[in-house]
Coordinates of C-alpha atoms and ligand atoms in Angstrom, one line a residue:
X1 CA 20.6 -26.1 12.3
X2 CA 18.5 -28.7 14.1
X3 CA 16.1 -31.0 12.2
X4 CA 13.1 -29.3 13.7
X5 CA 14.4 -25.8 12.8
X6 CA 15.0 -27.0 9.3
X7 CA 11.4 -28.2 8.8
X8 CA 10.0 -25.0 10.4
X9 CA 7.9 -23.1 7.8
X10 CA 9.1 -19.5 7.1
X11 CA 7.5 -16.8 9.1
X12 CA 5.4 -15.5 6.2
X13 CA 3.8 -18.9 5.7
X14 CA 2.9 -18.9 9.4
X15 CA 1.3 -15.5 9.1
X16 CA -0.6 -16.5 5.9
X17 CA -1.8 -19.6 7.7
X18 CA -2.9 -17.7 10.8
X19 CA -4.7 -15.2 8.6
X20 CA -6.8 -17.9 6.9
X21 CA -7.4 -20.0 10.1
X22 CA -8.6 -17.1 12.2
X23 CA -10.5 -15.2 9.5
X24 CA -8.2 -12.2 8.7
X25 CA -7.4 -12.8 5.0
X26 CA -8.5 -15.4 2.5
X27 CA -7.5 -16.1 -1.1
X28 CA -10.1 -14.6 -3.4
X29 CA -12.3 -17.2 -5.3
X30 CA -10.5 -20.0 -3.4
X31 CA -13.1 -22.6 -4.2
X32 CA -12.4 -22.0 -7.9
X33 CA -8.6 -22.2 -7.5
X34 CA -8.1 -18.5 -6.6
X35 CA -7.6 -15.4 -8.6
X36 CA -4.1 -14.1 -9.0
X37 CA -3.1 -11.2 -6.8
X38 CA -6.5 -10.7 -5.3
X39 CA -7.4 -11.2 -1.6
X40 CA -10.5 -11.1 0.5
X41 CA -10.6 -9.9 4.1
X42 CA -12.5 -12.1 6.6
X43 CA -14.4 -10.9 9.7
X44 CA -11.3 -10.0 11.7
X45 CA -9.4 -8.6 8.7
X46 CA -12.4 -6.4 7.8
X47 CA -12.3 -5.0 11.4
X48 CA -8.5 -4.5 11.3
X49 CA -8.7 -2.7 8.0
X50 CA -11.6 -0.5 9.2
X51 CA -9.6 0.5 12.3
X52 CA -6.6 1.4 10.2
X53 CA -8.8 3.3 7.7
X54 CA -10.5 5.2 10.6
X55 CA -7.2 6.0 12.3
X56 CA -5.8 7.4 9.0
X57 CA -9.0 9.4 8.2
X58 CA -9.2 10.8 11.8
X59 CA -5.6 12.0 11.8
X60 CA -5.5 13.2 8.2
X61 CA -8.8 15.2 8.2
X62 CA -11.0 15.1 11.3
X63 CA -8.3 16.3 13.6
X64 CA -7.1 18.9 11.2
X65 CA -8.5 22.2 10.1
X66 CA -6.7 22.2 6.7
X67 CA -7.6 18.9 5.1
X68 CA -11.0 17.9 3.6
X69 CA -12.2 14.5 2.5
X70 CA -13.4 13.3 -0.9
X71 CA -15.0 10.1 -2.0
X72 CA -14.7 9.9 -5.8
X73 CA -15.6 7.1 -8.2
X74 CA -13.3 4.3 -9.5
X75 CA -14.5 5.0 -13.0
X76 CA -13.5 8.3 -14.6
X77 CA -13.3 9.9 -18.0
X78 CA -10.3 8.2 -19.7
X79 CA -9.0 11.7 -20.6
X80 CA -7.9 11.9 -17.0
X81 CA -5.5 9.0 -17.5
X82 CA -4.1 10.5 -20.7
X83 CA -3.5 13.9 -18.9
X84 CA -1.9 12.2 -15.9
X85 CA 0.5 10.3 -18.1
X86 CA -0.7 6.9 -17.1
X87 CA -1.8 5.9 -20.6
X88 CA 1.6 6.7 -22.0
X89 CA 3.9 5.7 -19.2
X90 CA 2.3 3.7 -16.5
X91 CA 4.0 0.5 -17.6
X92 CA 6.6 -2.1 -16.6
X93 CA 9.2 -3.2 -19.1
X94 CA 8.4 -6.8 -20.0
X95 CA 10.1 -9.5 -22.0
X96 CA 8.1 -12.3 -23.7
X97 CA 9.1 -16.0 -23.7
X98 CA 9.7 -17.0 -27.4
X99 CA 7.7 -20.3 -26.9
X100 CA 4.9 -19.6 -24.5
X101 CA 4.4 -15.8 -24.8
X102 CA 4.6 -15.7 -21.0
X103 CA 5.9 -12.4 -19.8
X104 CA 8.5 -11.6 -17.2
X105 CA 9.6 -8.3 -15.8
X106 CA 12.7 -7.1 -17.6
X107 CA 14.3 -6.2 -14.3
X108 CA 13.6 -9.7 -12.9
X109 CA 15.7 -11.5 -15.5
X110 CA 19.2 -12.7 -14.7
X111 CA 21.4 -13.9 -17.6
X112 CA 22.4 -17.6 -17.5
X113 CA 25.3 -19.4 -19.1
X114 CA 24.7 -22.2 -21.6
X115 CA 24.4 -23.1 -25.3
X116 CA 21.5 -21.7 -27.3
X117 CA 19.7 -24.2 -29.5
X118 CA 17.6 -22.9 -32.3
X119 CA 14.5 -24.6 -33.7
X120 CA 12.8 -23.2 -36.8
X121 CA 9.0 -23.5 -37.2
X122 CA 8.5 -26.7 -39.2
X123 CA 6.1 -29.6 -39.9
X124 CA 7.1 -32.6 -37.8
X125 CA 6.5 -36.3 -38.8
X126 CA 3.5 -36.5 -36.5
X127 CA 1.9 -33.6 -38.2
X128 CA 2.6 -31.1 -35.5
X129 CA 4.0 -27.8 -36.4
X130 CA 6.1 -25.5 -34.3
X131 CA 4.2 -22.3 -33.9
X132 CA 7.3 -20.2 -34.5
X133 CA 11.0 -20.4 -34.4
X134 CA 12.2 -20.8 -30.8
X135 CA 15.5 -20.8 -29.1
X136 CA 16.1 -22.7 -25.8
X137 CA 19.1 -22.6 -23.6
X138 CA 20.9 -25.8 -22.9
X139 CA 22.2 -25.1 -19.4
X140 CA 25.8 -25.4 -18.4
X141 CA 26.5 -29.1 -17.8
X142 CA 23.1 -30.3 -19.2
X143 CA 23.4 -33.5 -21.3
X144 CA 22.1 -33.1 -24.9
X145 CA 19.6 -36.0 -24.6
X146 CA 18.1 -34.8 -21.3
X147 CA 18.0 -31.3 -22.8
X148 CA 16.0 -32.6 -25.9
X149 CA 13.6 -34.4 -23.6
X150 CA 13.1 -31.2 -21.7
X151 CA 12.4 -29.2 -24.9
X152 CA 9.9 -31.9 -26.1
X153 CA 8.1 -31.7 -22.8
X154 CA 8.0 -28.0 -22.9
X155 CA 6.6 -27.9 -26.4
X156 CA 4.0 -30.6 -25.6
X157 CA 2.8 -28.8 -22.4
X158 CA 2.4 -25.5 -24.3
X159 CA 0.9 -26.9 -27.5
X160 CA -1.5 -29.4 -25.8
X161 CA -3.0 -32.2 -27.9
X162 CA -1.9 -30.6 -31.1
X163 CA 1.7 -31.6 -30.2
X164 CA 1.0 -35.3 -29.6
X165 CA 3.0 -37.3 -27.0
X166 CA 6.3 -35.6 -26.0
X167 CA 8.4 -38.5 -27.1
X168 CA 6.8 -38.3 -30.6
X169 CA 7.7 -34.7 -31.1
X170 CA 10.5 -34.4 -33.6
X171 CA 12.9 -31.6 -33.1
X172 CA 13.6 -30.5 -36.6
X173 CA 16.2 -28.0 -37.7
X174 CA 18.1 -28.1 -34.5
X175 CA 21.1 -25.8 -34.9
X176 CA 23.4 -24.6 -32.3
X177 CA 23.0 -20.9 -31.9
X178 CA 26.5 -20.8 -30.6
X179 CA 28.7 -23.8 -29.6
X180 CA 30.7 -21.5 -27.3
X181 CA 29.1 -21.1 -24.0
X182 CA 27.5 -17.8 -23.7
X183 CA 25.4 -15.8 -21.3
X184 CA 21.8 -15.1 -22.4
X185 CA 18.5 -14.0 -20.9
X186 CA 16.0 -16.8 -20.9
X187 CA 12.6 -17.2 -19.3
X188 CA 13.1 -18.4 -15.7
X189 CA 10.3 -21.0 -16.0
X190 CA 10.5 -22.3 -19.6
X191 CA 14.1 -21.8 -20.4
X192 CA 13.2 -20.4 -23.8
X193 CA 14.9 -17.3 -25.0
X194 CA 13.3 -13.9 -24.3
X195 CA 12.3 -11.3 -26.8
X196 CA 13.2 -7.6 -26.5
X197 CA 12.0 -5.6 -23.5
X198 CA 8.7 -3.8 -24.3
X199 CA 6.4 -1.7 -22.1
X200 CA 3.3 -3.3 -20.7
X201 CA 0.6 -1.0 -19.4
X202 CA -0.5 -1.8 -15.8
X203 CA -4.0 -0.2 -16.0
X204 CA -7.0 -2.6 -16.1
X205 CA -9.1 -1.7 -19.1
X206 CA -12.9 -1.9 -19.1
X207 CA -15.8 -0.5 -21.2
X208 CA -18.4 2.1 -20.2
X209 CA -21.7 1.7 -21.9
X210 CA -23.4 -1.2 -23.8
X211 CA -21.6 -0.9 -27.1
X212 CA -18.1 -1.9 -25.8
X213 CA -16.2 -0.4 -28.7
X214 CA -12.7 1.1 -28.5
X215 CA -14.4 4.5 -28.0
X216 CA -15.9 3.2 -24.8
X217 CA -12.7 2.1 -23.2
X218 CA -11.9 3.4 -19.8
X219 CA -9.8 2.2 -16.9
X220 CA -10.2 1.0 -13.3
X221 CA -8.2 3.7 -11.5
X222 CA -4.6 2.8 -10.8
X223 CA -4.5 5.4 -8.0
X224 CA -7.0 7.5 -6.1
X225 CA -4.9 10.7 -6.5
X226 CA -6.1 11.8 -10.0
X227 CA -9.7 12.2 -8.8
X228 CA -8.5 14.7 -6.2
X229 CA -6.8 16.7 -8.9
X230 CA -9.8 16.5 -11.2
X231 CA -12.1 17.7 -8.4
X232 CA -9.6 20.2 -6.9
X233 CA -11.4 23.3 -8.2
X234 CA -14.9 22.0 -7.1
X235 CA -13.6 21.4 -3.6
X236 CA -11.8 24.8 -3.5
X237 CA -14.9 26.7 -4.7
X238 CA -17.4 24.9 -2.5
X239 CA -15.5 24.8 0.8
X240 CA -14.2 28.3 1.6
X241 CA -10.6 27.1 2.1
X242 CA -7.4 28.9 1.4
X243 CA -4.1 27.5 0.2
X244 CA -2.3 25.7 2.0
X245 CA -4.9 23.0 2.3
X246 CA -5.3 19.4 1.5
X247 CA -7.8 16.9 0.0
X248 CA -7.7 13.3 1.1
X249 CA -9.4 10.2 -0.1
X250 CA -9.4 6.5 0.7
X251 CA -10.5 4.0 -2.0
X252 CA -9.8 1.0 -4.2
X253 CA -7.1 1.1 -6.8
X254 CA -6.3 -1.5 -9.5
X255 CA -3.0 -2.4 -11.2
X256 CA -2.5 -5.4 -13.5
X257 CA 0.8 -6.2 -11.6
X258 CA 2.9 -8.6 -13.6
X259 CA 4.1 -10.4 -10.6
X260 CA 1.8 -9.9 -7.6
X261 CA 3.7 -11.3 -4.7
X262 CA 4.3 -11.5 -1.0
X263 CA 0.7 -12.1 0.0
X264 CA -1.2 -8.8 0.0
X265 CA 2.0 -6.7 -0.4
X266 CA 1.7 -6.4 -4.1
X267 CA -1.9 -7.1 -5.2
X268 CA -3.9 -6.3 -8.3
X269 CA -6.8 -4.8 -6.3
X270 CA -5.9 -2.8 -3.3
X271 CA -6.8 0.2 -1.3
X272 CA -5.0 3.5 -1.2
X273 CA -5.1 6.3 1.3
X274 CA -3.8 9.5 -0.3
X275 CA -3.5 13.1 0.5
X276 CA -2.8 15.9 -2.0
X277 CA -1.7 18.9 0.1
X278 CA -1.8 22.0 -2.0
X279 CA 0.7 24.8 -1.2
X280 CA 1.7 28.1 -2.6
X281 CA 4.6 28.2 -5.1
X282 CA 7.8 29.2 -3.3
X283 CA 7.8 32.5 -5.3
X284 CA 4.4 33.4 -3.8
X285 CA 5.6 32.6 -0.3
X286 CA 8.6 34.8 -0.8
X287 CA 6.5 37.7 -2.1
X288 CA 4.1 37.5 0.9
X289 CA 6.6 36.6 3.7
X290 CA 9.8 38.2 2.3
X291 CA 11.7 34.9 2.4
X292 CA 11.2 31.2 2.3
X293 CA 12.2 29.1 5.3
X294 CA 15.1 26.8 4.6
X295 CA 15.1 23.3 6.0
X296 CA 17.9 22.2 8.3
X297 CA 18.4 19.2 10.6
X298 CA 16.4 19.9 13.8
X299 CA 14.1 22.5 12.2
X300 CA 10.8 23.1 14.0
X301 CA 8.2 21.0 12.3
X302 CA 5.6 21.1 15.1
X303 CA 3.2 23.3 13.2
X304 CA 3.0 25.0 9.8
X305 CA 4.4 28.5 9.4
X306 CA 3.5 31.1 6.8
X307 CA 7.1 31.2 5.3
X308 CA 7.2 27.5 4.6
X309 CA 8.0 26.6 1.0
X310 CA 7.7 23.1 -0.5
X311 CA 10.8 21.8 1.3
X312 CA 9.5 22.5 4.8
X313 CA 6.1 21.2 3.9
X314 CA 7.6 18.0 2.5
X315 CA 9.6 17.5 5.7
X316 CA 6.5 18.3 7.8
X317 CA 4.5 15.6 6.1
X318 CA 7.3 13.0 6.5
X319 CA 7.2 13.9 10.2
X320 CA 3.4 13.7 10.4
X321 CA 3.3 10.4 8.7
X322 CA 6.1 9.0 10.9
X323 CA 4.0 10.0 14.0
X324 CA 1.0 8.2 12.5
X325 CA 3.0 5.0 12.1
X326 CA 4.3 5.3 15.7
X327 CA 0.7 5.6 16.9
X328 CA -0.2 2.2 15.4
X329 CA 2.8 0.4 16.7
X330 CA 5.2 0.5 13.7
X331 CA 7.6 3.2 15.0
X332 CA 10.6 0.9 15.5
X333 CA 10.4 -0.9 12.1
X334 CA 10.5 2.1 9.8
X335 CA 13.3 3.3 7.5
X336 CA 13.5 6.1 4.9
X337 CA 14.7 6.1 1.4
X338 CA 15.3 9.5 0.0
X339 CA 15.1 9.1 -3.8
X340 CA 18.2 10.4 -5.6
X341 CA 17.8 12.9 -8.5
X342 CA 18.3 10.0 -10.9
X343 CA 15.3 8.1 -9.2
X344 CA 13.0 11.0 -9.4
X345 CA 10.3 11.5 -12.0
X346 CA 11.1 14.6 -14.1
X347 CA 8.4 16.7 -12.5
X348 CA 9.1 15.6 -8.9
X349 CA 11.3 17.8 -6.6
X350 CA 11.8 15.2 -3.9
X351 CA 10.3 11.9 -2.9
X352 CA 10.9 9.8 0.2
X353 CA 9.7 6.2 0.6
X354 CA 8.8 5.2 4.1
X355 CA 10.0 1.6 4.3
X356 CA 9.0 -1.0 6.7
X357 CA 10.5 -4.3 7.9
X358 CA 8.5 -7.2 6.5
X359 CA 9.4 -10.9 6.9
X360 CA 10.5 -10.9 3.2
X361 CA 12.6 -7.7 3.5
X362 CA 12.5 -4.0 4.1
X363 CA 10.0 -2.6 1.6
X364 CA 8.0 0.5 0.7
X365 CA 4.9 1.2 2.9
X366 CA 4.2 4.8 1.8
X367 CA 5.7 7.3 -0.7
X368 CA 5.7 11.1 0.1
X369 CA 6.4 13.1 -3.1
X370 CA 6.8 16.8 -3.7
X371 CA 5.2 17.0 -7.2
X372 CA 5.3 20.7 -8.0
X373 CA 2.3 21.9 -10.1
X374 CA 2.7 19.0 -12.6
X375 CA -0.7 17.4 -12.0
X376 CA -2.9 20.5 -12.0
X377 CA -1.1 22.0 -15.0
X378 CA -1.6 18.7 -16.9
X379 CA -5.3 18.7 -16.1
X380 CA -5.6 22.4 -16.9
X381 CA -3.9 21.8 -20.3
X382 CA -5.9 18.7 -21.2
X383 CA -9.3 19.8 -20.0
X384 CA -9.0 23.4 -21.2
X385 CA -10.4 24.5 -17.9
X386 CA -8.6 26.9 -15.6
X387 CA -7.5 25.3 -12.3
X388 CA -5.8 28.5 -11.0
X389 CA -6.8 29.9 -7.7
X390 CA -6.9 33.6 -6.7
X391 CA -4.9 34.7 -3.7
X392 CA -5.8 38.2 -2.4
X393 CA -2.9 38.3 0.1
X394 CA -0.5 37.6 -2.7
X395 CA -1.9 40.2 -5.0
X396 CA -1.6 42.9 -2.2
X397 CA 1.9 41.9 -1.4
X398 CA 3.0 41.9 -5.1
X399 CA 2.0 45.5 -5.5
X400 CA 4.8 46.4 -3.0
X401 CA 7.5 44.7 -5.1
X402 CA 10.0 46.9 -6.9
X403 CA 10.7 46.1 -10.6
X404 CA 14.3 44.9 -9.6
X405 CA 12.8 42.5 -7.1
X406 CA 10.4 41.2 -9.7
X407 CA 13.2 40.7 -12.2
X408 CA 15.3 38.9 -9.7
X409 CA 12.5 36.4 -9.0
X410 CA 12.0 35.9 -12.8
X411 CA 15.7 35.3 -13.3
X412 CA 15.8 32.8 -10.5
X413 CA 12.9 30.9 -12.0
X414 CA 14.5 31.0 -15.4
X415 CA 17.6 29.5 -14.0
X416 CA 15.6 26.6 -12.4
X417 CA 13.8 26.0 -15.8
X418 CA 17.2 26.0 -17.6
X419 CA 18.5 23.3 -15.3
X420 CA 15.5 21.0 -16.2
X421 CA 16.1 18.1 -18.6
X422 CA 12.5 17.8 -19.5
X423 CA 9.4 20.0 -19.4
X424 CA 11.2 23.3 -19.0
X425 CA 9.2 26.5 -19.5
X426 CA 10.4 29.0 -22.1
X427 CA 11.3 32.5 -21.1
X428 CA 8.1 33.9 -22.5
X429 CA 6.1 31.3 -20.5
X430 CA 8.0 32.1 -17.3
X431 CA 7.3 35.9 -17.8
X432 CA 3.6 35.2 -18.5
X433 CA 3.4 33.0 -15.4
X434 CA 5.0 35.7 -13.2
X435 CA 2.6 38.3 -14.5
X436 CA -0.3 36.1 -13.4
X437 CA 1.4 35.4 -10.1
X438 CA 1.6 39.2 -9.3
X439 CA -2.1 39.5 -10.0
X440 CA -2.7 36.8 -7.4
X441 CA -3.3 33.8 -9.7
X442 CA -1.4 30.5 -9.6
X443 CA -1.7 26.8 -9.8
X444 CA -0.9 25.4 -6.3
X445 CA 2.0 23.0 -5.8
X446 CA 1.5 19.6 -4.2
X447 CA 2.9 17.4 -1.5
X448 CA 1.5 13.9 -1.8
X449 CA 1.7 11.3 1.1
X450 CA 0.4 8.1 -0.5
X451 CA -0.1 5.0 1.6
X452 CA -1.5 1.5 0.8
X453 CA -4.0 0.2 3.3
X454 CA -3.4 -3.5 2.5
X455 CA 0.4 -3.0 3.0
X456 CA -0.3 -1.3 6.3
X457 CA -2.5 -4.2 7.5
X458 CA 0.2 -6.7 6.5
X459 CA 2.9 -4.5 8.2
X460 CA 1.0 -4.4 11.5
X461 CA 0.2 -8.2 11.4
X462 CA 3.8 -9.0 10.6
X463 CA 5.1 -6.8 13.4
X464 CA 2.6 -8.1 15.9
X465 CA 3.1 -11.8 15.1
X466 CA 5.0 -13.6 17.9
X467 CA 5.3 -17.3 18.6
X468 CA 7.0 -19.3 21.4
X469 CA 7.1 -22.8 22.7
X470 CA 5.4 -23.7 26.1
X471 CA 5.2 -26.9 28.0
X472 CA 1.5 -27.9 28.2
X473 CA 1.7 -29.4 31.7
X474 CA 1.7 -33.0 30.4
X475 CA 5.3 -32.8 29.2
X476 CA 4.4 -31.8 25.7
X477 CA 5.6 -28.6 24.0
X478 CA 3.0 -26.5 22.3
X479 CA 3.4 -23.4 20.1
X480 CA 1.7 -20.3 21.5
X481 CA 0.8 -17.5 19.1
X482 CA 0.3 -13.9 20.2
X483 CA -0.6 -11.0 17.9
X484 CA 0.7 -8.0 19.8
X485 CA -1.3 -5.5 17.8
X486 CA -1.5 -2.0 19.0
X487 CA -4.8 -1.9 21.1
X488 CA -6.2 1.0 19.0
X489 CA -6.2 -1.2 15.8
X490 CA -7.0 -4.6 17.3
X491 CA -10.1 -6.1 15.6
X492 CA -11.6 -7.3 18.8
X493 CA -10.9 -5.1 21.8
X494 CA -12.4 -7.2 24.6
X495 CA -13.1 -10.9 25.2
X496 CA -15.9 -11.5 27.8
X497 CA -16.1 -14.8 29.6
X498 CA -18.0 -16.4 32.4
X499 CA -15.5 -18.3 34.6
X500 CA -17.7 -21.5 34.2
X501 CA -20.2 -22.3 31.5
X502 CA -22.4 -24.5 33.7
X503 CA -23.2 -21.8 36.3
X504 CA -26.2 -19.9 35.1
X505 CA -25.6 -16.9 37.4
X506 CA -22.1 -16.5 36.0
X507 CA -23.3 -16.9 32.4
X508 CA -26.2 -14.4 32.8
X509 CA -23.9 -11.8 34.5
X510 CA -21.2 -12.3 31.7
X511 CA -23.9 -11.8 29.0
X512 CA -25.0 -8.6 30.8
X513 CA -21.3 -7.3 30.9
X514 CA -21.0 -8.2 27.2
X515 CA -24.2 -6.3 26.2
X516 CA -22.9 -3.3 28.2
X517 CA -19.5 -3.1 26.4
X518 CA -20.2 -4.3 22.9
X519 CA -21.9 -1.2 21.5
X520 CA -18.8 0.9 22.2
X521 CA -15.9 -1.6 22.0
X522 CA -15.9 -4.5 19.6
X523 CA -16.2 -7.5 21.9
X524 CA -16.4 -11.3 21.7
X525 CA -18.3 -13.5 24.1
X526 CA -16.9 -16.9 24.8
X527 CA -17.9 -19.6 27.3
X528 CA -16.4 -22.7 25.6
X529 CA -13.4 -24.5 27.1
X530 CA -11.0 -23.8 30.0
X531 CA -10.4 -20.2 30.7
X532 CA -6.7 -20.6 29.7
X533 CA -7.8 -21.8 26.2
X534 CA -10.1 -18.8 25.9
X535 CA -7.3 -16.4 26.7
X536 CA -5.1 -18.2 24.2
X537 CA -7.7 -17.9 21.4
X538 CA -8.0 -14.1 22.1
X539 CA -4.2 -13.7 22.3
X540 CA -3.9 -15.3 18.8
X541 CA -6.1 -12.7 17.3
X542 CA -4.6 -9.7 19.2
X543 CA -7.4 -9.0 21.7
X544 CA -5.8 -6.6 24.2
X545 CA -8.1 -7.3 27.1
X546 CA -10.2 -10.2 28.4
X547 CA -12.9 -9.7 31.1
X548 CA -13.9 -12.6 33.3
X549 CA -17.0 -12.8 35.4
X550 CA -16.2 -15.0 38.4
X551 CA -17.5 -15.8 41.9
X552 CA -16.2 -12.5 43.2
X553 CA -18.5 -10.8 40.8
X554 CA -21.5 -12.5 42.3
X555 CA -20.4 -11.4 45.8
X556 CA -19.4 -14.8 47.0
X557 CA -16.0 -13.7 48.2
X558 CA -17.2 -10.7 50.1
X559 CA -19.5 -7.7 49.5
X560 CA -16.7 -5.4 48.5
X561 CA -15.9 -7.4 45.4
X562 CA -19.5 -7.8 44.3
X563 CA -20.1 -6.4 40.7
X564 CA -16.4 -6.3 39.9
X565 CA -14.7 -8.3 37.2
X566 CA -11.2 -9.6 36.4
X567 CA -9.6 -7.8 33.5
X568 CA -6.5 -9.5 32.1
X569 CA -4.0 -7.8 29.8
X570 CA -2.8 -9.6 26.7
X571 CA 0.7 -8.3 27.0
X572 CA 2.3 -9.3 30.2
X573 CA -0.8 -11.0 31.6
X574 CA -1.4 -8.4 34.4
X575 CA -4.8 -8.8 36.1
X576 CA -6.9 -6.0 37.5
X577 CA -10.1 -5.9 39.5
X578 CA -12.5 -3.4 37.9
X579 CA -16.1 -2.3 38.9
X580 CA -18.6 -3.2 36.2
X581 CA -20.0 0.4 36.4
X582 CA -16.5 1.7 35.5
X583 CA -15.5 -1.0 33.1
X584 CA -16.3 0.7 29.7
X585 CA -14.5 3.8 30.6
X586 CA -11.6 1.9 32.1
X587 CA -11.1 -0.1 28.9
X588 CA -11.7 2.9 26.5
X589 CA -9.0 4.9 28.3
X590 CA -6.5 2.1 27.5
X591 CA -7.3 1.7 23.9
Ligands
GAP601 N1 -0.3 8.5 -6.2 C1 1.0 8.0 -6.0 C2 1.0 6.5 -6.0 O1 0.1 5.9 -6.4 P1 2.6 4.5 -5.6 O2 4.0 4.5 -4.9 O3 2.5 3.9 -6.9 O4 2.2 6.1 -5.6 C3 1.5 4.4 -3.3 O5 1.6 3.9 -4.6 C4 1.3 3.3 -2.3 O6 0.2 2.4 -2.7 C5 2.5 2.4 -2.1 O7 3.4 3.0 -1.2 C6 1.9 1.2 -1.5 O8 1.7 1.3 -0.1 C7 0.5 1.1 -2.2 N2 0.6 0.2 -3.4 C8 1.0 0.5 -4.6 N3 0.9 -0.5 -5.5 C9 0.4 -1.5 -4.7 C10 0.0 -2.9 -5.0 N4 0.2 -3.4 -6.2 N5 -0.5 -3.7 -3.9 C11 -0.6 -3.1 -2.7 N6 -0.3 -1.8 -2.4 C12 0.2 -1.1 -3.4

């Protein structure tokens, strides 16, 4: 590796630096030293996010007949989070440092070899007391005196002034936990031993109302999905829809992530774009259509069919979401991880993670889960309100079923329940459910494509980021940056320039062209510096087209070129001569 390649910052650092320099993403509260895991979007980032959000909303609801939108609040009745299981189980297993109480995710700890030294809580000669007994690992090969120095420093930095100067701290009651080298789990930063793994809930707590007692506790939503389930019946009753149909929502979600990392990839405040697509239970499909379509490689997923059960719907949504990612330029960096039965939540029938290639590895961009009727049945149970829907077509079809056919369906469902490790229905419950089904009543099942907007923005930025070296004409090499964003999501669509800043006729014509375009296509007017520099500034932020008003535009090179402009493409640099009267349409057709 050459010296210059060695000192080259990793690609993520370059992206983070570009994002700050050009106004895509800033650290939150930067002037106060930041706020862990929280990011703000600058002028270009806000446009990029808006374009992604609009693209998702348009494909998921506006262009479809069977999906409706919802805009629910972040704050909800805390009973929702008890019903959804978030209060009890939305947690990471954490281990606490015995000295500092700093937590670390249990699955991020690698055991290390060394000798464990135990110190009991005791009064030292300087009057400082160890807060509690601690155990610190003397690493393999570490000298005892340098180890003691390290422990003193560690204690001093965690006890502050109370500890006195590090060299004055006496390490009383030092006993070797084990003189034989052993492998133990210790905190990666402090070196102190870790406690047992305990669950740490990721929801951010707050209080509703002025009294702020325990009775007023609620949570900032950790996902947008639950509001959709809680409002399912209202949307169904007020919108004249039939199952299958979906409800989608875009909005903020909050998780007190233990280790926010990789820029915006894992943040504590982020935006989700979720669809809950409600389908008939497979038994209802079978009663109505006579059979349930089985999925096989190459199955026709072009459009929904009446005999689709959960499996076909699940595959269909994976296909739809893949097409969406292709439309924003991520088609060739996707991978799929089909969760194994051991990975699946007990209520989920299948879940696929759509993964994307990021500079730090291939990671999840979106999850698409088949969740059965778990969510609606939980909310029905906890709220005491029926969330069943009535299906006339099902009721009519069920009247034609023979008793043998009914019993066969019941037996099949019983066998499914028997195979469940958790949450299985009893025979009496299955029979009661089937009786309701034959009367046309059921809780719809759900397919849930759930995407993160911030991850999507990071994915398109990372995919678009390109740099190369170019000779600047004076023998010096300069680094050229191009963001090859898909034109449809680029924050600025068109840069508009007069060829020269000091020619009033060029400037006024360029301002005229800018006024003409900017209402329809987000545009940027620039007259500063050489034209090549202006192109470069736009390339760096991903602007797909630049329009230059030149002497041809003024008619100085012949009447036939009057009122035409030069349009230069970001990718490839091709140039076109376009009439100003046709310019907006010409550009819009290519975005
Ligand atoms: N309702 C299902 C649900 O919330 P999830 O896998 O926890 O599922 C869905 O989240 C998507 O939300 C993820 O695929 C990811 O894109 C995004 N997401 C989740 N946690 C995030 C975080 N801490 N920061 C940024 N995006 C996150």
